[in-house]
mmCIF file with all atom_site columns, C-alpha atoms and ligand atoms in Angstrom:
data_model
loop_
_atom_site.group_PDB
_atom_site.id
_atom_site.type_symbol
_atom_site.label_atom_id
_atom_site.label_alt_id
_atom_site.label_comp_id
_atom_site.label_asym_id
_atom_site.label_entity_id
_atom_site.label_seq_id
_atom_site.pdbx_PDB_ins_code
_atom_site.Cartn_x
_atom_site.Cartn_y
_atom_site.Cartn_z
_atom_site.occupancy
_atom_site.B_iso_or_equiv
_atom_site.pdbx_formal_charge
_atom_site.auth_seq_id
_atom_site.auth_comp_id
_atom_site.auth_asym_id
_atom_site.auth_atom_id
_atom_site.pdbx_PDB_model_num
ATOM   1   C  CA  . UNK A 1 1   ? -70.374 -44.033 39.028 1.00 82.00 ? 1   UNK A CA  1
ATOM   2   C  CA  . UNK A 1 2   ? -68.649 -44.728 35.745 1.00 89.00 ? 2   UNK A CA  1
ATOM   3   C  CA  . UNK A 1 3   ? -68.248 -42.202 32.971 1.00 95.00 ? 3   UNK A CA  1
ATOM   4   C  CA  . UNK A 1 4   ? -69.159 -42.529 29.331 1.00 97.00 ? 4   UNK A CA  1
ATOM   5   C  CA  . UNK A 1 5   ? -66.472 -41.552 26.836 1.00 98.00 ? 5   UNK A CA  1
ATOM   6   C  CA  . UNK A 1 6   ? -66.446 -40.089 23.376 1.00 98.00 ? 6   UNK A CA  1
ATOM   7   C  CA  . UNK A 1 7   ? -63.240 -41.576 21.998 1.00 98.00 ? 7   UNK A CA  1
ATOM   8   C  CA  . UNK A 1 8   ? -61.880 -39.666 19.047 1.00 98.00 ? 8   UNK A CA  1
ATOM   9   C  CA  . UNK A 1 9   ? -59.162 -40.608 16.606 1.00 98.00 ? 9   UNK A CA  1
ATOM   10  C  CA  . UNK A 1 10  ? -57.007 -37.537 15.988 1.00 98.00 ? 10  UNK A CA  1
ATOM   11  C  CA  . UNK A 1 11  ? -55.776 -37.340 12.389 1.00 98.00 ? 11  UNK A CA  1
ATOM   12  C  CA  . UNK A 1 12  ? -58.788 -37.228 10.072 1.00 98.00 ? 12  UNK A CA  1
ATOM   13  C  CA  . UNK A 1 13  ? -61.299 -36.542 12.867 1.00 98.00 ? 13  UNK A CA  1
ATOM   14  C  CA  . UNK A 1 14  ? -59.958 -33.726 15.064 1.00 98.00 ? 14  UNK A CA  1
ATOM   15  C  CA  . UNK A 1 15  ? -57.509 -32.339 12.507 1.00 98.00 ? 15  UNK A CA  1
ATOM   16  C  CA  . UNK A 1 16  ? -57.201 -32.783 8.760  1.00 98.00 ? 16  UNK A CA  1
ATOM   17  C  CA  . UNK A 1 17  ? -54.947 -35.776 8.067  1.00 97.00 ? 17  UNK A CA  1
ATOM   18  C  CA  . UNK A 1 18  ? -51.977 -34.308 6.228  1.00 97.00 ? 18  UNK A CA  1
ATOM   19  C  CA  . UNK A 1 19  ? -49.701 -37.175 7.222  1.00 97.00 ? 19  UNK A CA  1
ATOM   20  C  CA  . UNK A 1 20  ? -47.546 -37.133 10.369 1.00 98.00 ? 20  UNK A CA  1
ATOM   21  C  CA  . UNK A 1 21  ? -48.869 -33.850 11.736 1.00 98.00 ? 21  UNK A CA  1
ATOM   22  C  CA  . UNK A 1 22  ? -46.370 -32.858 14.419 1.00 97.00 ? 22  UNK A CA  1
ATOM   23  C  CA  . UNK A 1 23  ? -46.366 -29.080 14.283 1.00 96.00 ? 23  UNK A CA  1
ATOM   24  C  CA  . UNK A 1 24  ? -48.849 -26.263 14.692 1.00 97.00 ? 24  UNK A CA  1
ATOM   25  C  CA  . UNK A 1 25  ? -48.487 -25.022 11.111 1.00 97.00 ? 25  UNK A CA  1
ATOM   26  C  CA  . UNK A 1 26  ? -49.826 -28.352 9.841  1.00 98.00 ? 26  UNK A CA  1
ATOM   27  C  CA  . UNK A 1 27  ? -52.680 -28.624 12.331 1.00 98.00 ? 27  UNK A CA  1
ATOM   28  C  CA  . UNK A 1 28  ? -56.021 -27.679 10.788 1.00 98.00 ? 28  UNK A CA  1
ATOM   29  C  CA  . UNK A 1 29  ? -59.208 -28.500 12.714 1.00 98.00 ? 29  UNK A CA  1
ATOM   30  C  CA  . UNK A 1 30  ? -61.797 -30.552 10.847 1.00 98.00 ? 30  UNK A CA  1
ATOM   31  C  CA  . UNK A 1 31  ? -65.063 -28.655 10.254 1.00 97.00 ? 31  UNK A CA  1
ATOM   32  C  CA  . UNK A 1 32  ? -67.625 -29.494 12.904 1.00 97.00 ? 32  UNK A CA  1
ATOM   33  C  CA  . UNK A 1 33  ? -65.298 -30.955 15.517 1.00 98.00 ? 33  UNK A CA  1
ATOM   34  C  CA  . UNK A 1 34  ? -66.039 -28.312 18.166 1.00 98.00 ? 34  UNK A CA  1
ATOM   35  C  CA  . UNK A 1 35  ? -69.804 -28.706 17.772 1.00 97.00 ? 35  UNK A CA  1
ATOM   36  C  CA  . UNK A 1 36  ? -69.496 -32.475 17.819 1.00 98.00 ? 36  UNK A CA  1
ATOM   37  C  CA  . UNK A 1 37  ? -67.535 -32.532 21.066 1.00 98.00 ? 37  UNK A CA  1
ATOM   38  C  CA  . UNK A 1 38  ? -69.966 -30.101 22.681 1.00 98.00 ? 38  UNK A CA  1
ATOM   39  C  CA  . UNK A 1 39  ? -72.952 -32.134 21.514 1.00 97.00 ? 39  UNK A CA  1
ATOM   40  C  CA  . UNK A 1 40  ? -71.645 -35.296 23.143 1.00 98.00 ? 40  UNK A CA  1
ATOM   41  C  CA  . UNK A 1 41  ? -70.490 -33.388 26.218 1.00 97.00 ? 41  UNK A CA  1
ATOM   42  C  CA  . UNK A 1 42  ? -74.034 -32.161 26.802 1.00 96.00 ? 42  UNK A CA  1
ATOM   43  C  CA  . UNK A 1 43  ? -75.116 -35.816 26.863 1.00 96.00 ? 43  UNK A CA  1
ATOM   44  C  CA  . UNK A 1 44  ? -72.493 -36.617 29.474 1.00 96.00 ? 44  UNK A CA  1
ATOM   45  C  CA  . UNK A 1 45  ? -69.762 -38.058 27.271 1.00 98.00 ? 45  UNK A CA  1
ATOM   46  C  CA  . UNK A 1 46  ? -66.176 -37.261 28.225 1.00 98.00 ? 46  UNK A CA  1
ATOM   47  C  CA  . UNK A 1 47  ? -64.092 -36.602 25.092 1.00 98.00 ? 47  UNK A CA  1
ATOM   48  C  CA  . UNK A 1 48  ? -60.753 -38.465 24.915 1.00 98.00 ? 48  UNK A CA  1
ATOM   49  C  CA  . UNK A 1 49  ? -58.370 -38.590 21.954 1.00 99.00 ? 49  UNK A CA  1
ATOM   50  C  CA  . UNK A 1 50  ? -56.725 -41.939 21.169 1.00 98.00 ? 50  UNK A CA  1
ATOM   51  C  CA  . UNK A 1 51  ? -54.172 -41.732 18.384 1.00 98.00 ? 51  UNK A CA  1
ATOM   52  C  CA  . UNK A 1 52  ? -51.425 -43.689 16.633 1.00 98.00 ? 52  UNK A CA  1
ATOM   53  C  CA  . UNK A 1 53  ? -48.406 -41.380 16.337 1.00 98.00 ? 53  UNK A CA  1
ATOM   54  C  CA  . UNK A 1 54  ? -45.717 -43.479 14.718 1.00 98.00 ? 54  UNK A CA  1
ATOM   55  C  CA  . UNK A 1 55  ? -44.235 -40.188 13.474 1.00 98.00 ? 55  UNK A CA  1
ATOM   56  C  CA  . UNK A 1 56  ? -42.607 -40.126 16.893 1.00 98.00 ? 56  UNK A CA  1
ATOM   57  C  CA  . UNK A 1 57  ? -41.167 -43.615 16.577 1.00 98.00 ? 57  UNK A CA  1
ATOM   58  C  CA  . UNK A 1 58  ? -40.045 -42.926 13.026 1.00 98.00 ? 58  UNK A CA  1
ATOM   59  C  CA  . UNK A 1 59  ? -38.140 -39.882 14.265 1.00 97.00 ? 59  UNK A CA  1
ATOM   60  C  CA  . UNK A 1 60  ? -40.214 -37.308 12.349 1.00 98.00 ? 60  UNK A CA  1
ATOM   61  C  CA  . UNK A 1 61  ? -41.027 -35.375 15.542 1.00 98.00 ? 61  UNK A CA  1
ATOM   62  C  CA  . UNK A 1 62  ? -40.276 -35.766 19.228 1.00 97.00 ? 62  UNK A CA  1
ATOM   63  C  CA  . UNK A 1 63  ? -42.585 -36.570 22.124 1.00 98.00 ? 63  UNK A CA  1
ATOM   64  C  CA  . UNK A 1 64  ? -41.875 -33.037 23.388 1.00 98.00 ? 64  UNK A CA  1
ATOM   65  C  CA  . UNK A 1 65  ? -42.997 -31.499 20.092 1.00 98.00 ? 65  UNK A CA  1
ATOM   66  C  CA  . UNK A 1 66  ? -46.099 -33.655 20.165 1.00 98.00 ? 66  UNK A CA  1
ATOM   67  C  CA  . UNK A 1 67  ? -46.908 -32.579 23.739 1.00 98.00 ? 67  UNK A CA  1
ATOM   68  C  CA  . UNK A 1 68  ? -46.451 -28.946 22.695 1.00 98.00 ? 68  UNK A CA  1
ATOM   69  C  CA  . UNK A 1 69  ? -48.901 -29.447 19.837 1.00 98.00 ? 69  UNK A CA  1
ATOM   70  C  CA  . UNK A 1 70  ? -51.408 -31.079 22.198 1.00 98.00 ? 70  UNK A CA  1
ATOM   71  C  CA  . UNK A 1 71  ? -51.162 -28.061 24.523 1.00 98.00 ? 71  UNK A CA  1
ATOM   72  C  CA  . UNK A 1 72  ? -51.754 -25.724 21.600 1.00 98.00 ? 72  UNK A CA  1
ATOM   73  C  CA  . UNK A 1 73  ? -54.761 -27.785 20.467 1.00 98.00 ? 73  UNK A CA  1
ATOM   74  C  CA  . UNK A 1 74  ? -56.240 -27.673 23.963 1.00 98.00 ? 74  UNK A CA  1
ATOM   75  C  CA  . UNK A 1 75  ? -55.846 -23.894 24.089 1.00 98.00 ? 75  UNK A CA  1
ATOM   76  C  CA  . UNK A 1 76  ? -57.907 -23.692 20.910 1.00 98.00 ? 76  UNK A CA  1
ATOM   77  C  CA  . UNK A 1 77  ? -60.506 -25.984 22.507 1.00 98.00 ? 77  UNK A CA  1
ATOM   78  C  CA  . UNK A 1 78  ? -60.644 -23.739 25.565 1.00 98.00 ? 78  UNK A CA  1
ATOM   79  C  CA  . UNK A 1 79  ? -61.187 -20.700 23.359 1.00 98.00 ? 79  UNK A CA  1
ATOM   80  C  CA  . UNK A 1 80  ? -64.204 -22.562 22.034 1.00 98.00 ? 80  UNK A CA  1
ATOM   81  C  CA  . UNK A 1 81  ? -65.561 -23.381 25.498 1.00 98.00 ? 81  UNK A CA  1
ATOM   82  C  CA  . UNK A 1 82  ? -64.324 -26.969 25.513 1.00 98.00 ? 82  UNK A CA  1
ATOM   83  C  CA  . UNK A 1 83  ? -62.395 -28.268 28.529 1.00 98.00 ? 83  UNK A CA  1
ATOM   84  C  CA  . UNK A 1 84  ? -58.942 -29.732 27.783 1.00 98.00 ? 84  UNK A CA  1
ATOM   85  C  CA  . UNK A 1 85  ? -59.214 -33.112 26.075 1.00 98.00 ? 85  UNK A CA  1
ATOM   86  C  CA  . UNK A 1 86  ? -56.901 -35.898 27.307 1.00 98.00 ? 86  UNK A CA  1
ATOM   87  C  CA  . UNK A 1 87  ? -54.689 -37.367 24.588 1.00 98.00 ? 87  UNK A CA  1
ATOM   88  C  CA  . UNK A 1 88  ? -53.559 -41.003 24.611 1.00 98.00 ? 88  UNK A CA  1
ATOM   89  C  CA  . UNK A 1 89  ? -51.032 -41.815 21.927 1.00 98.00 ? 89  UNK A CA  1
ATOM   90  C  CA  . UNK A 1 90  ? -48.989 -44.736 20.657 1.00 98.00 ? 90  UNK A CA  1
ATOM   91  C  CA  . UNK A 1 91  ? -45.510 -43.636 19.505 1.00 98.00 ? 91  UNK A CA  1
ATOM   92  C  CA  . UNK A 1 92  ? -44.496 -47.125 18.380 1.00 98.00 ? 92  UNK A CA  1
ATOM   93  C  CA  . UNK A 1 93  ? -44.264 -49.008 15.133 1.00 98.00 ? 93  UNK A CA  1
ATOM   94  C  CA  . UNK A 1 94  ? -43.535 -52.721 14.804 1.00 97.00 ? 94  UNK A CA  1
ATOM   95  C  CA  . UNK A 1 95  ? -41.152 -52.450 11.815 1.00 97.00 ? 95  UNK A CA  1
ATOM   96  C  CA  . UNK A 1 96  ? -40.455 -48.800 10.892 1.00 96.00 ? 96  UNK A CA  1
ATOM   97  C  CA  . UNK A 1 97  ? -39.407 -47.180 14.155 1.00 95.00 ? 97  UNK A CA  1
ATOM   98  C  CA  . UNK A 1 98  ? -36.086 -46.433 15.787 1.00 95.00 ? 98  UNK A CA  1
ATOM   99  C  CA  . UNK A 1 99  ? -34.601 -47.533 19.104 1.00 93.00 ? 99  UNK A CA  1
ATOM   100 C  CA  . UNK A 1 100 ? -37.097 -48.021 21.921 1.00 96.00 ? 100 UNK A CA  1
ATOM   101 C  CA  . UNK A 1 101 ? -40.026 -47.225 19.657 1.00 98.00 ? 101 UNK A CA  1
ATOM   102 C  CA  . UNK A 1 102 ? -39.509 -50.357 17.573 1.00 98.00 ? 102 UNK A CA  1
ATOM   103 C  CA  . UNK A 1 103 ? -42.048 -52.428 19.458 1.00 96.00 ? 103 UNK A CA  1
ATOM   104 C  CA  . UNK A 1 104 ? -44.899 -54.690 18.510 1.00 97.00 ? 104 UNK A CA  1
ATOM   105 C  CA  . UNK A 1 105 ? -46.965 -53.035 21.231 1.00 98.00 ? 105 UNK A CA  1
ATOM   106 C  CA  . UNK A 1 106 ? -50.486 -53.412 22.522 1.00 98.00 ? 106 UNK A CA  1
ATOM   107 C  CA  . UNK A 1 107 ? -51.361 -49.735 22.185 1.00 98.00 ? 107 UNK A CA  1
ATOM   108 C  CA  . UNK A 1 108 ? -51.141 -49.216 18.422 1.00 98.00 ? 108 UNK A CA  1
ATOM   109 C  CA  . UNK A 1 109 ? -54.658 -49.384 17.022 1.00 98.00 ? 109 UNK A CA  1
ATOM   110 C  CA  . UNK A 1 110 ? -56.221 -51.812 16.005 1.00 98.00 ? 110 UNK A CA  1
ATOM   111 C  CA  . UNK A 1 111 ? -54.938 -53.045 19.362 1.00 98.00 ? 111 UNK A CA  1
ATOM   112 C  CA  . UNK A 1 112 ? -57.228 -51.723 22.136 1.00 98.00 ? 112 UNK A CA  1
ATOM   113 C  CA  . UNK A 1 113 ? -54.488 -50.826 24.656 1.00 98.00 ? 113 UNK A CA  1
ATOM   114 C  CA  . UNK A 1 114 ? -55.016 -47.049 24.592 1.00 98.00 ? 114 UNK A CA  1
ATOM   115 C  CA  . UNK A 1 115 ? -58.743 -47.480 25.157 1.00 98.00 ? 115 UNK A CA  1
ATOM   116 C  CA  . UNK A 1 116 ? -58.194 -49.757 28.136 1.00 98.00 ? 116 UNK A CA  1
ATOM   117 C  CA  . UNK A 1 117 ? -55.644 -47.364 29.643 1.00 98.00 ? 117 UNK A CA  1
ATOM   118 C  CA  . UNK A 1 118 ? -57.959 -44.375 29.281 1.00 98.00 ? 118 UNK A CA  1
ATOM   119 C  CA  . UNK A 1 119 ? -60.874 -46.370 30.663 1.00 98.00 ? 119 UNK A CA  1
ATOM   120 C  CA  . UNK A 1 120 ? -58.847 -47.211 33.744 1.00 98.00 ? 120 UNK A CA  1
ATOM   121 C  CA  . UNK A 1 121 ? -57.614 -43.642 34.274 1.00 98.00 ? 121 UNK A CA  1
ATOM   122 C  CA  . UNK A 1 122 ? -61.045 -42.010 33.872 1.00 98.00 ? 122 UNK A CA  1
ATOM   123 C  CA  . UNK A 1 123 ? -63.325 -44.773 35.207 1.00 98.00 ? 123 UNK A CA  1
ATOM   124 C  CA  . UNK A 1 124 ? -64.954 -45.212 31.821 1.00 98.00 ? 124 UNK A CA  1
ATOM   125 C  CA  . UNK A 1 125 ? -67.729 -47.686 31.137 1.00 98.00 ? 125 UNK A CA  1
ATOM   126 C  CA  . UNK A 1 126 ? -66.653 -48.894 27.698 1.00 98.00 ? 126 UNK A CA  1
ATOM   127 C  CA  . UNK A 1 127 ? -70.040 -50.558 27.150 1.00 97.00 ? 127 UNK A CA  1
ATOM   128 C  CA  . UNK A 1 128 ? -71.650 -47.076 27.171 1.00 97.00 ? 128 UNK A CA  1
ATOM   129 C  CA  . UNK A 1 129 ? -69.024 -45.347 25.048 1.00 98.00 ? 129 UNK A CA  1
ATOM   130 C  CA  . UNK A 1 130 ? -68.581 -44.080 21.501 1.00 98.00 ? 130 UNK A CA  1
ATOM   131 C  CA  . UNK A 1 131 ? -65.607 -44.219 19.126 1.00 98.00 ? 131 UNK A CA  1
ATOM   132 C  CA  . UNK A 1 132 ? -65.271 -42.036 16.044 1.00 98.00 ? 132 UNK A CA  1
ATOM   133 C  CA  . UNK A 1 133 ? -62.537 -42.779 13.522 1.00 98.00 ? 133 UNK A CA  1
ATOM   134 C  CA  . UNK A 1 134 ? -61.673 -42.384 9.850  1.00 96.00 ? 134 UNK A CA  1
ATOM   135 C  CA  . UNK A 1 135 ? -59.809 -45.673 9.660  1.00 95.00 ? 135 UNK A CA  1
ATOM   136 C  CA  . UNK A 1 136 ? -61.274 -49.109 10.216 1.00 94.00 ? 136 UNK A CA  1
ATOM   137 C  CA  . UNK A 1 137 ? -58.459 -49.885 12.608 1.00 96.00 ? 137 UNK A CA  1
ATOM   138 C  CA  . UNK A 1 138 ? -59.930 -47.252 14.970 1.00 98.00 ? 138 UNK A CA  1
ATOM   139 C  CA  . UNK A 1 139 ? -63.200 -49.152 14.952 1.00 97.00 ? 139 UNK A CA  1
ATOM   140 C  CA  . UNK A 1 140 ? -61.523 -52.547 15.214 1.00 97.00 ? 140 UNK A CA  1
ATOM   141 C  CA  . UNK A 1 141 ? -59.806 -51.315 18.381 1.00 98.00 ? 141 UNK A CA  1
ATOM   142 C  CA  . UNK A 1 142 ? -63.178 -50.112 19.671 1.00 98.00 ? 142 UNK A CA  1
ATOM   143 C  CA  . UNK A 1 143 ? -64.828 -53.433 18.854 1.00 97.00 ? 143 UNK A CA  1
ATOM   144 C  CA  . UNK A 1 144 ? -62.077 -55.288 20.734 1.00 97.00 ? 144 UNK A CA  1
ATOM   145 C  CA  . UNK A 1 145 ? -62.644 -52.997 23.715 1.00 98.00 ? 145 UNK A CA  1
ATOM   146 C  CA  . UNK A 1 146 ? -66.395 -53.659 23.743 1.00 98.00 ? 146 UNK A CA  1
ATOM   147 C  CA  . UNK A 1 147 ? -67.463 -50.168 22.639 1.00 98.00 ? 147 UNK A CA  1
ATOM   148 C  CA  . UNK A 1 148 ? -70.959 -50.431 21.127 1.00 97.00 ? 148 UNK A CA  1
ATOM   149 C  CA  . UNK A 1 149 ? -71.135 -47.176 19.090 1.00 97.00 ? 149 UNK A CA  1
ATOM   150 C  CA  . UNK A 1 150 ? -68.448 -47.285 16.392 1.00 96.00 ? 150 UNK A CA  1
ATOM   151 C  CA  . UNK A 1 151 ? -68.696 -44.439 13.904 1.00 96.00 ? 151 UNK A CA  1
ATOM   152 C  CA  . UNK A 1 152 ? -66.734 -44.449 10.692 1.00 95.00 ? 152 UNK A CA  1
ATOM   153 C  CA  . UNK A 1 153 ? -66.269 -41.102 8.950  1.00 95.00 ? 153 UNK A CA  1
ATOM   154 C  CA  . UNK A 1 154 ? -65.128 -41.667 5.395  1.00 92.00 ? 154 UNK A CA  1
ATOM   155 C  CA  . UNK A 1 155 ? -65.488 -39.646 2.226  1.00 85.00 ? 155 UNK A CA  1
ATOM   156 C  CA  . UNK A 1 156 ? -65.994 -42.783 0.185  1.00 77.00 ? 156 UNK A CA  1
ATOM   157 C  CA  . UNK A 1 157 ? -69.015 -44.138 1.962  1.00 70.00 ? 157 UNK A CA  1
ATOM   158 C  CA  . UNK A 1 158 ? -69.040 -47.888 1.434  1.00 67.00 ? 158 UNK A CA  1
ATOM   159 C  CA  . UNK A 1 159 ? -72.173 -49.620 0.247  1.00 60.00 ? 159 UNK A CA  1
ATOM   160 C  CA  . UNK A 1 160 ? -71.067 -52.621 2.261  1.00 64.00 ? 160 UNK A CA  1
ATOM   161 C  CA  . UNK A 1 161 ? -70.480 -51.542 5.829  1.00 72.00 ? 161 UNK A CA  1
ATOM   162 C  CA  . UNK A 1 162 ? -67.582 -53.227 7.625  1.00 79.00 ? 162 UNK A CA  1
ATOM   163 C  CA  . UNK A 1 163 ? -68.444 -55.352 10.629 1.00 83.00 ? 163 UNK A CA  1
ATOM   164 C  CA  . UNK A 1 164 ? -66.181 -53.299 12.881 1.00 92.00 ? 164 UNK A CA  1
ATOM   165 C  CA  . UNK A 1 165 ? -68.288 -50.155 12.458 1.00 93.00 ? 165 UNK A CA  1
ATOM   166 C  CA  . UNK A 1 166 ? -71.912 -49.643 13.410 1.00 94.00 ? 166 UNK A CA  1
ATOM   167 C  CA  . UNK A 1 167 ? -72.554 -46.313 11.665 1.00 93.00 ? 167 UNK A CA  1
ATOM   168 C  CA  . UNK A 1 168 ? -71.044 -44.649 8.600  1.00 92.00 ? 168 UNK A CA  1
ATOM   169 C  CA  . UNK A 1 169 ? -70.865 -40.932 7.766  1.00 93.00 ? 169 UNK A CA  1
ATOM   170 C  CA  . UNK A 1 170 ? -69.214 -38.782 5.127  1.00 93.00 ? 170 UNK A CA  1
ATOM   171 C  CA  . UNK A 1 171 ? -68.619 -35.817 7.459  1.00 96.00 ? 171 UNK A CA  1
ATOM   172 C  CA  . UNK A 1 172 ? -68.710 -34.900 11.141 1.00 97.00 ? 172 UNK A CA  1
ATOM   173 C  CA  . UNK A 1 173 ? -71.670 -32.573 10.648 1.00 96.00 ? 173 UNK A CA  1
ATOM   174 C  CA  . UNK A 1 174 ? -73.889 -35.561 9.748  1.00 95.00 ? 174 UNK A CA  1
ATOM   175 C  CA  . UNK A 1 175 ? -73.451 -37.029 13.221 1.00 97.00 ? 175 UNK A CA  1
ATOM   176 C  CA  . UNK A 1 176 ? -76.357 -36.257 15.559 1.00 96.00 ? 176 UNK A CA  1
ATOM   177 C  CA  . UNK A 1 177 ? -75.327 -37.277 19.077 1.00 94.00 ? 177 UNK A CA  1
ATOM   178 C  CA  . UNK A 1 178 ? -78.844 -37.280 20.528 1.00 92.00 ? 178 UNK A CA  1
ATOM   179 C  CA  . UNK A 1 179 ? -80.350 -39.444 17.791 1.00 92.00 ? 179 UNK A CA  1
ATOM   180 C  CA  . UNK A 1 180 ? -77.421 -41.798 17.946 1.00 89.00 ? 180 UNK A CA  1
ATOM   181 C  CA  . UNK A 1 181 ? -77.209 -42.685 21.614 1.00 86.00 ? 181 UNK A CA  1
ATOM   182 C  CA  . UNK A 1 182 ? -80.763 -41.957 22.821 1.00 75.00 ? 182 UNK A CA  1
HETATM 183 MG MG1 . MG  B 2 .   ? -57.174 -41.208 11.456 1.00 77.47 ? 1   MG  B MG1 1
HETATM 184 ZN ZN1 . ZN  B 3 .   ? -47.803 -48.512 21.094 1.00 77.47 ? 2   ZN  B ZN1 1
#
């Protein structure tokens, strides 16, 4: 039996995007994220974070610091009755990174590599899954991976919806999991 996933971008969806958030002091949960995860969980969706973290490749923070922040985040989830959420991240950048991180990789969104890796690890049926992102490259990655529900959360709701997204919202609280995937 395959699982359905709720793929979440991190910066701008789980936490407020303050730019290269690599430490606890800068990590502020977005309003509604706990409720959103629980809502999808009740419908059988496994939450998984997929995130570009070129701050690592650029040398702004280390993989160890990032892992520490992920642990802290998951403790806050647990306090809110949410099981630890797996985090898949791309530390690379094709032009602005140092040493081994300077790679034109297949895991930096809009490439779908992180989604495929997570799908393999957790036996995910991508054709039953959901992606929520604040950047079109999140939804482009999802489209490439064959994910049918591609939700764009953007303050400046576009009158012309991009082909990569299937639904558009101005905030997480507008998203009604049951209505969406029923
Ligand atoms: Mg983002
Ligand atoms: Zn990568």
